[in-house]
mmCIF file of C-alpha atoms and ligand atoms in Angstrom:
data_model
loop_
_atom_site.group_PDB
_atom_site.id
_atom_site.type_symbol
_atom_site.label_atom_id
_atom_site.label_comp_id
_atom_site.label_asym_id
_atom_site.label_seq_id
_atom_site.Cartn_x
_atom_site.Cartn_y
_atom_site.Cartn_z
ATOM 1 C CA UNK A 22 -106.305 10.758 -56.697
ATOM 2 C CA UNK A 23 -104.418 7.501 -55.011
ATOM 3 C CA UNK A 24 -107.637 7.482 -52.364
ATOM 4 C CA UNK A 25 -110.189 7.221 -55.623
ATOM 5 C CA UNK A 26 -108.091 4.406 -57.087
ATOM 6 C CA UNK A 27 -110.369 0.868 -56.110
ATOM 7 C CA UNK A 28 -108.251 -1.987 -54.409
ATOM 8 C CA UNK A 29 -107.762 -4.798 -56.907
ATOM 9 C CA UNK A 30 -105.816 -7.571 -54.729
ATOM 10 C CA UNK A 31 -104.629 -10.630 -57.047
ATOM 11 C CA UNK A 32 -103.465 -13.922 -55.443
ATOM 12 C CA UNK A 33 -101.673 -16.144 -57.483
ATOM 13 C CA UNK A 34 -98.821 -19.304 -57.344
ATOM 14 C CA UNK A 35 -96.215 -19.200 -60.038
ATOM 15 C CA UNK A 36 -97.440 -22.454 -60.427
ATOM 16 C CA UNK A 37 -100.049 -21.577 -61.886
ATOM 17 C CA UNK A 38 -100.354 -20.711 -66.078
ATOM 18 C CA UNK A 39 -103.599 -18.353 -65.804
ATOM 19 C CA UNK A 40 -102.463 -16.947 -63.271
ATOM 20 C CA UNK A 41 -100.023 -15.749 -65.272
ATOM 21 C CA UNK A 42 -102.549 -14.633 -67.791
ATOM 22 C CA UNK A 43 -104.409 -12.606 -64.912
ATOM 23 C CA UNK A 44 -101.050 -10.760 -63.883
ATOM 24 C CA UNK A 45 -99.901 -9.932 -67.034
ATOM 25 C CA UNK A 46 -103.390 -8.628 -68.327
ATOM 26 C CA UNK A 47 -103.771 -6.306 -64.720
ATOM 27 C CA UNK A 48 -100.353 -5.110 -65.173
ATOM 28 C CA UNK A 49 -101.570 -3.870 -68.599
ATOM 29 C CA UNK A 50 -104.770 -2.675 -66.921
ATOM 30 C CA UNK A 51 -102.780 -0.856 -64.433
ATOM 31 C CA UNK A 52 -102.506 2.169 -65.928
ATOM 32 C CA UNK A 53 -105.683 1.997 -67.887
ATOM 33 C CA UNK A 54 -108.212 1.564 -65.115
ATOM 34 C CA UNK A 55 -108.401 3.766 -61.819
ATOM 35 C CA UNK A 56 -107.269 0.686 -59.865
ATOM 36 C CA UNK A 57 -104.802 0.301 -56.937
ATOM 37 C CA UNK A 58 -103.108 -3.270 -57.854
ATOM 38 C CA UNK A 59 -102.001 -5.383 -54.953
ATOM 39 C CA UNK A 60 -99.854 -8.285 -55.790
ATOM 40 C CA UNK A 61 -100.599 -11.303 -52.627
ATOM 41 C CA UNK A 62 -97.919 -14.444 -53.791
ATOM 42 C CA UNK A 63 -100.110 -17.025 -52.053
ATOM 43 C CA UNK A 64 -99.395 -21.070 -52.457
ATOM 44 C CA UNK A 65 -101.815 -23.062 -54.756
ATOM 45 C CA UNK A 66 -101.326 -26.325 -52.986
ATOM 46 C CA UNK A 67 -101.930 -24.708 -49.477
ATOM 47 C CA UNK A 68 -105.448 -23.335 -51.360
ATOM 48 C CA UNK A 69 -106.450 -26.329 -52.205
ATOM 49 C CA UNK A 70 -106.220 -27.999 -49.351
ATOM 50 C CA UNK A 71 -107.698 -25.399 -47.224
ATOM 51 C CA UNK A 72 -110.781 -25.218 -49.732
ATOM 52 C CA UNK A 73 -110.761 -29.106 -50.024
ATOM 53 C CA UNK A 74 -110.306 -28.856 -53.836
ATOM 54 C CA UNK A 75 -108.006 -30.380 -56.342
ATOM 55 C CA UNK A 76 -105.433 -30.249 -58.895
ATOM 56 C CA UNK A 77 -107.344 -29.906 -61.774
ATOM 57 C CA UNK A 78 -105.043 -31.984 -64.187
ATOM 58 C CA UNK A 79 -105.527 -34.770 -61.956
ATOM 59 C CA UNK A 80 -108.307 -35.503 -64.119
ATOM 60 C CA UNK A 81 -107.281 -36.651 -67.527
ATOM 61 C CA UNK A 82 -109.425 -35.101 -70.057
ATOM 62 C CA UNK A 83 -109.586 -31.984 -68.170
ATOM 63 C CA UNK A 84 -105.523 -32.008 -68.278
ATOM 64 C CA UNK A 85 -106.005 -32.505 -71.797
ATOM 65 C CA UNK A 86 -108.247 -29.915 -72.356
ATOM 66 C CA UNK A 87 -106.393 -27.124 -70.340
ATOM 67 C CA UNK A 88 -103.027 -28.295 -72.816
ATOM 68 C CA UNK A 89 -105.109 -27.107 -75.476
ATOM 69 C CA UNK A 90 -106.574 -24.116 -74.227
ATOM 70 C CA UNK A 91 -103.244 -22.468 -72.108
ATOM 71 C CA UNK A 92 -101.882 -23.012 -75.805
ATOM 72 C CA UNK A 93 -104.719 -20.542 -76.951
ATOM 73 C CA UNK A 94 -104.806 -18.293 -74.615
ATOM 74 C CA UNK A 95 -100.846 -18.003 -74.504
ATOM 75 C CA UNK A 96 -101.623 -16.815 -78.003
ATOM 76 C CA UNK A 97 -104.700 -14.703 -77.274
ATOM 77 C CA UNK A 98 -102.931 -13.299 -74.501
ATOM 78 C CA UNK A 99 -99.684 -12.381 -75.495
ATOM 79 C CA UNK A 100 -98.331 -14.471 -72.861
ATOM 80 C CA UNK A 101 -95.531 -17.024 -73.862
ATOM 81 C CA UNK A 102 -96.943 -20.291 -71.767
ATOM 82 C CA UNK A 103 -95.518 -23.255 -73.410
ATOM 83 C CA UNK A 104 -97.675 -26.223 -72.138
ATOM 84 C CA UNK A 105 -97.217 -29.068 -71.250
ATOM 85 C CA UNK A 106 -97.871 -28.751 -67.221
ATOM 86 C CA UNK A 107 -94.534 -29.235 -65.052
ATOM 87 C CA UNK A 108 -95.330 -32.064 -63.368
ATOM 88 C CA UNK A 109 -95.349 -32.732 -59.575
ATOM 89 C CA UNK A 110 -92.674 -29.684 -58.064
ATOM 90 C CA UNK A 111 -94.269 -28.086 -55.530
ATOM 91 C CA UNK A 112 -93.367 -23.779 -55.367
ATOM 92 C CA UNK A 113 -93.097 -23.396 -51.602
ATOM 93 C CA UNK A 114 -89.339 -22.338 -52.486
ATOM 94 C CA UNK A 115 -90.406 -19.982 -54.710
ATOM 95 C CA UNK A 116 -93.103 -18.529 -53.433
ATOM 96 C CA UNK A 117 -91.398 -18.026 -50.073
ATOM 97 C CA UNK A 118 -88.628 -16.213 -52.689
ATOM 98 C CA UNK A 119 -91.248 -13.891 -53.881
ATOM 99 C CA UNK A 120 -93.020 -13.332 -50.334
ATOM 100 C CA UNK A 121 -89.572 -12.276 -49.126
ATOM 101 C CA UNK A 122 -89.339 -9.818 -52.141
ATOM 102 C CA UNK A 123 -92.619 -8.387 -51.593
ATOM 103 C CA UNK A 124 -91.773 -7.570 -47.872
ATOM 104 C CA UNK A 125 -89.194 -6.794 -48.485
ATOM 105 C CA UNK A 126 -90.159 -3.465 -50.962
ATOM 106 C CA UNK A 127 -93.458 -3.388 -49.399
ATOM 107 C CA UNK A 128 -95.799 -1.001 -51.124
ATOM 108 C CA UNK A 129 -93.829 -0.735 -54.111
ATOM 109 C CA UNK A 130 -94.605 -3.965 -55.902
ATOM 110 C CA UNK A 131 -91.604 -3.001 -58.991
ATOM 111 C CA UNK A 132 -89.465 -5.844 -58.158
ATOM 112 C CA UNK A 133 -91.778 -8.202 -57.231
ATOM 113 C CA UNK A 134 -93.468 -7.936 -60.314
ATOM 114 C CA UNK A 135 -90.567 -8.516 -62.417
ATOM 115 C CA UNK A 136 -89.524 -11.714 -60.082
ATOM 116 C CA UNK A 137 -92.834 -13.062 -60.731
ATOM 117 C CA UNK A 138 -92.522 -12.801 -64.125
ATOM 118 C CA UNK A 139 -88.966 -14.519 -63.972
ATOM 119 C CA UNK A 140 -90.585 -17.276 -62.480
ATOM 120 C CA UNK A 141 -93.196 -17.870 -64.434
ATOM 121 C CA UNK A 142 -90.737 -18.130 -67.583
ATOM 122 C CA UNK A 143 -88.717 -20.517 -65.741
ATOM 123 C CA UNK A 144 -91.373 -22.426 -65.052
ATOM 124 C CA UNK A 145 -93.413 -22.196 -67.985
ATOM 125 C CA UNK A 146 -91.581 -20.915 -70.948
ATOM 126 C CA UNK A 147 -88.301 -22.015 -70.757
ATOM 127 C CA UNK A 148 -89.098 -24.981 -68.458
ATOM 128 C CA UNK A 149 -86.110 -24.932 -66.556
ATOM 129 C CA UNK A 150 -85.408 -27.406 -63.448
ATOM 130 C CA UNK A 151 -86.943 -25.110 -60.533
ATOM 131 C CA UNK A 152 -86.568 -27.659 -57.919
ATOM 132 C CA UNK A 153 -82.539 -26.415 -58.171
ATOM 133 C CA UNK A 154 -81.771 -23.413 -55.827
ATOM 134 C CA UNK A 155 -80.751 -22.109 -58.845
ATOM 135 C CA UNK A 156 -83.291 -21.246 -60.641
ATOM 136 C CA UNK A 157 -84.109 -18.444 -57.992
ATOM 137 C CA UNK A 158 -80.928 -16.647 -57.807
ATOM 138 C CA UNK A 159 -80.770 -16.418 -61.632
ATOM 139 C CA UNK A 160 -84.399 -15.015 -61.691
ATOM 140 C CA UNK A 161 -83.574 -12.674 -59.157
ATOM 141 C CA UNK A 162 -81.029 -11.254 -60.826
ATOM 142 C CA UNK A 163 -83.052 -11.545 -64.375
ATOM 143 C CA UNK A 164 -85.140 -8.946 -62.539
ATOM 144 C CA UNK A 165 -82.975 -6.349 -61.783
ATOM 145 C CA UNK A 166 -81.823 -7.728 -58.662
ATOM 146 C CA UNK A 167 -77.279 -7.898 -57.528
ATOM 147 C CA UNK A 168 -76.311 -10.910 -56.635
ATOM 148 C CA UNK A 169 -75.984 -9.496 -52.382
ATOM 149 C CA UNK A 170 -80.070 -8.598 -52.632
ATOM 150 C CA UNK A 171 -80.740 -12.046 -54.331
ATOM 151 C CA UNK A 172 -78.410 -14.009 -51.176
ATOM 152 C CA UNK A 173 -80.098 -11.674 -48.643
ATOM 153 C CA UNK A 174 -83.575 -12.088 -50.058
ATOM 154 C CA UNK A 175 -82.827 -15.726 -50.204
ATOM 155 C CA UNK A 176 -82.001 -15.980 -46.283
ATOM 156 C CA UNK A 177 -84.920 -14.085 -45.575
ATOM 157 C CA UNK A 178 -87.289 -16.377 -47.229
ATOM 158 C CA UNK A 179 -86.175 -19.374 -44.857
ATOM 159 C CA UNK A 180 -87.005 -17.155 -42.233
ATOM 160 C CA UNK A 181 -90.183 -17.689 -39.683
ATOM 161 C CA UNK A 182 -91.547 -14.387 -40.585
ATOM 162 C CA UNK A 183 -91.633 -15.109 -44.410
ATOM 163 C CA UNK A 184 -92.821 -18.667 -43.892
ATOM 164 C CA UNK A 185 -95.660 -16.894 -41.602
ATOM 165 C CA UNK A 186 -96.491 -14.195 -44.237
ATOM 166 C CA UNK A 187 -97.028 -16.740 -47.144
ATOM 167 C CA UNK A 188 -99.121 -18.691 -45.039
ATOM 168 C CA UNK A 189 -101.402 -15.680 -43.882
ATOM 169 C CA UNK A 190 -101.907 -14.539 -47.074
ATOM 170 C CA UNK A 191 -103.279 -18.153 -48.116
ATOM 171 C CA UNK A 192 -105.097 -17.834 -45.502
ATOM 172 C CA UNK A 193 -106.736 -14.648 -46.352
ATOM 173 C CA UNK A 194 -107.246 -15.935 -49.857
ATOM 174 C CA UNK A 195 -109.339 -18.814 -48.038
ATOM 175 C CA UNK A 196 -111.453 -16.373 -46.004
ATOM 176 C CA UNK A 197 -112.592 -14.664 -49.272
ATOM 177 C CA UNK A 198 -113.755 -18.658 -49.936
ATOM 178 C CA UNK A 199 -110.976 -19.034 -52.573
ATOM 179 C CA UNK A 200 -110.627 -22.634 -53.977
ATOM 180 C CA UNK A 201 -108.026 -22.066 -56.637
ATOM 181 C CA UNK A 202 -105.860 -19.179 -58.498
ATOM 182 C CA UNK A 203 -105.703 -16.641 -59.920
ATOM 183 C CA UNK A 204 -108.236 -15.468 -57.465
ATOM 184 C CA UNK A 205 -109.005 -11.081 -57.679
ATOM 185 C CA UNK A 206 -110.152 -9.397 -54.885
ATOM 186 C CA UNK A 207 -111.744 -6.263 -55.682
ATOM 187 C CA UNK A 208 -113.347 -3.397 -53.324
ATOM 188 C CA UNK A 209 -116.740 -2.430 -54.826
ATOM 189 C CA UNK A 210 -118.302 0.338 -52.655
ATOM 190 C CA UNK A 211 -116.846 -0.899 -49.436
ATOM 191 C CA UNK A 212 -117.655 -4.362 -50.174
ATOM 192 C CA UNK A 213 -114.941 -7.109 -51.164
ATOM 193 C CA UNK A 214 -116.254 -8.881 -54.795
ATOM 194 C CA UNK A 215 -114.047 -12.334 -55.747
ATOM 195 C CA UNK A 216 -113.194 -13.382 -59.197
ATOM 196 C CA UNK A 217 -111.812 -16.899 -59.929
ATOM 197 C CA UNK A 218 -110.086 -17.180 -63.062
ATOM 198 C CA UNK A 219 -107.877 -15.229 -65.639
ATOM 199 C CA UNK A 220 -111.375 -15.601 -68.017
ATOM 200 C CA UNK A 221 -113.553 -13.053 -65.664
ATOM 201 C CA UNK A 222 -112.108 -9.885 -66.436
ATOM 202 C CA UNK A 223 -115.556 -8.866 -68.763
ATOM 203 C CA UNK A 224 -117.937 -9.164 -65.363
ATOM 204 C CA UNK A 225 -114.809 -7.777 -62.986
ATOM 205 C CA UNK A 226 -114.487 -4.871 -65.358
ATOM 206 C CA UNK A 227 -118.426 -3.994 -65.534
ATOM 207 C CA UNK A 228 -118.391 -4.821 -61.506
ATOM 208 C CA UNK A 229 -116.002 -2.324 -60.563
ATOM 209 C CA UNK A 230 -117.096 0.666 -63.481
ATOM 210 C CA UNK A 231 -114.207 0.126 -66.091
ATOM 211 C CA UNK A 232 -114.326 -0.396 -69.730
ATOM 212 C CA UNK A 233 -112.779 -3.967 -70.642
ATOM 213 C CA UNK A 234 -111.847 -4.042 -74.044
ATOM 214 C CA UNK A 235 -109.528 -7.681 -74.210
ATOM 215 C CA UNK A 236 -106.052 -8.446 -73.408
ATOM 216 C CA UNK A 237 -104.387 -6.003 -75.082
ATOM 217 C CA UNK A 238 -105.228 -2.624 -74.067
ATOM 218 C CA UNK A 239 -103.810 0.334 -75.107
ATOM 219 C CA UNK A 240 -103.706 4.011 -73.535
ATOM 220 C CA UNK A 241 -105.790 6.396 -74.901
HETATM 221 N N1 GSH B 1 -111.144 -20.793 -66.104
HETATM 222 C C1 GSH B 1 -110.025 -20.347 -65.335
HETATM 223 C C2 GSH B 1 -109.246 -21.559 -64.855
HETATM 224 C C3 GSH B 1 -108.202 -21.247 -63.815
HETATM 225 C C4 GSH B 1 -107.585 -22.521 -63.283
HETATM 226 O O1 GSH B 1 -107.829 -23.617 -63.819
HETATM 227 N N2 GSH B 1 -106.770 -22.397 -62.229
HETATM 228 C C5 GSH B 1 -106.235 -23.565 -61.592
HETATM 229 C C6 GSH B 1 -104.798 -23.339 -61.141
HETATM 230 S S1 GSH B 1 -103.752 -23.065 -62.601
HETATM 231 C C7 GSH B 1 -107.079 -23.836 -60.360
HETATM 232 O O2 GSH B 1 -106.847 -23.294 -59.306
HETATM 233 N N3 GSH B 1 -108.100 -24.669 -60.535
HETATM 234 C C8 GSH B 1 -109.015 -25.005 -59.500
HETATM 235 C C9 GSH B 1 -110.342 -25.433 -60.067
HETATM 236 O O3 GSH B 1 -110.527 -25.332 -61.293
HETATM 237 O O4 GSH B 1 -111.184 -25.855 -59.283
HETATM 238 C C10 GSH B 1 -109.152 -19.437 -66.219
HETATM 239 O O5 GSH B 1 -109.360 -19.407 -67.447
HETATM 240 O O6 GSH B 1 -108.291 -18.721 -65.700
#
């Protein structure tokens, strides 16, 4: 059964809002679909400057524009992102945090998943101060996590190996010719098909031989 399931590999920053969206709609998918999701923490900034692109609020009516539409979609979506944008604070911290977690249980992807999600609220629900070191412990243990996993976990991020990881799996988000997240990777008959965006699930759906029937679906 596991060898039928197709690959679906997301890359996404806490950073970023639709990202969110993506993750929360393939985690609902998850069960739904025959898919095999992969969770790859990758860093936003180090994506756009690989891919020579730019932070979209930088220009003012787009920034404008995506205020008003994450405040849609957070309602479309069932997601609770609470515009405005953060501001300049970069996520190498916590993305390291969450590359260290995902190491760390490997294959699993439970706690990850629920760390990511932690984040995310931090950032953009509750729009706590994430710059503080914090902000990560009390997500950790938001997410399941005792306070000796959340120190350990934190040690390991600042190590070479984690620092290496995130940047390798930036990296392999560039190779697929990413220029931005959420970016979904999916295996289509031996063949790797990219997605940008949490608004391409319609076309990833029909791509890969699954029914897509909106953000909320609900096992039959
Ligand atoms: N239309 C996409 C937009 C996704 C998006 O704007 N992602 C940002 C990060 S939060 C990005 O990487 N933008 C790069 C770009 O638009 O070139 C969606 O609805 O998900």
């Amino acid at each position: 059964m596991s060898n039928s399931r197709k690959v679906v590999k997301l890359f996404y920053d806490v950073i970023s809002p639709y990202s969110w969206l993506a993750f929360e709609v393939l985690c609902r998918y998850r069960n739904v679909w025959n898919i095999d999701l992969k969770f790859k923490p990758a860093l936003l900034g180090g994506v756009f400057r690989g891919s020579g692109n730019q932070e979209p609020g930088l220009v003012q009516n787009k920034f404008s524009y995506m205020v008003t539409d994450l405040k849609q979609l957070s309602e479309f979506f069932g997601v609770p992102v609470n515009p405005p944008l953060p501001g300049k604070k970069g996520t190498l911290n916590m993305m390291r945090f969450v590359t260290a977690v995902a190491e760390k249980e490997k294959e699993r992807g439970v706690l990850v998943e629920r760390v990511s999600r932690e984040l995310w609220k931090n950032i953009w629900s509750t729009h706590q101060d994430i710059t503080h070191p914090a902000s990560l412990t009390e997500a950790g243990l938001k997410a399941g996590l005792s306070a000796n996993e959340v120190e350990e976990l934190l040690i390991l991020s600042k190590s070479q190996q984690i620092k290496d990881k995130l940047k390798s799996v930036t990296q392999e988000a560039l190779d697929y010719q990413s220029f931005g997240l959420p970016f979904i990777v999916c295996h289509v008959n031996g063949k790797a098909e990219v997605f940008f965006g949490s608004d391409r699930f319609e076309l990833m759906a029909h791509r890969i031989g699954e029914k897509w029937v909106g953000p909320h679906p609900v096992k039959s």
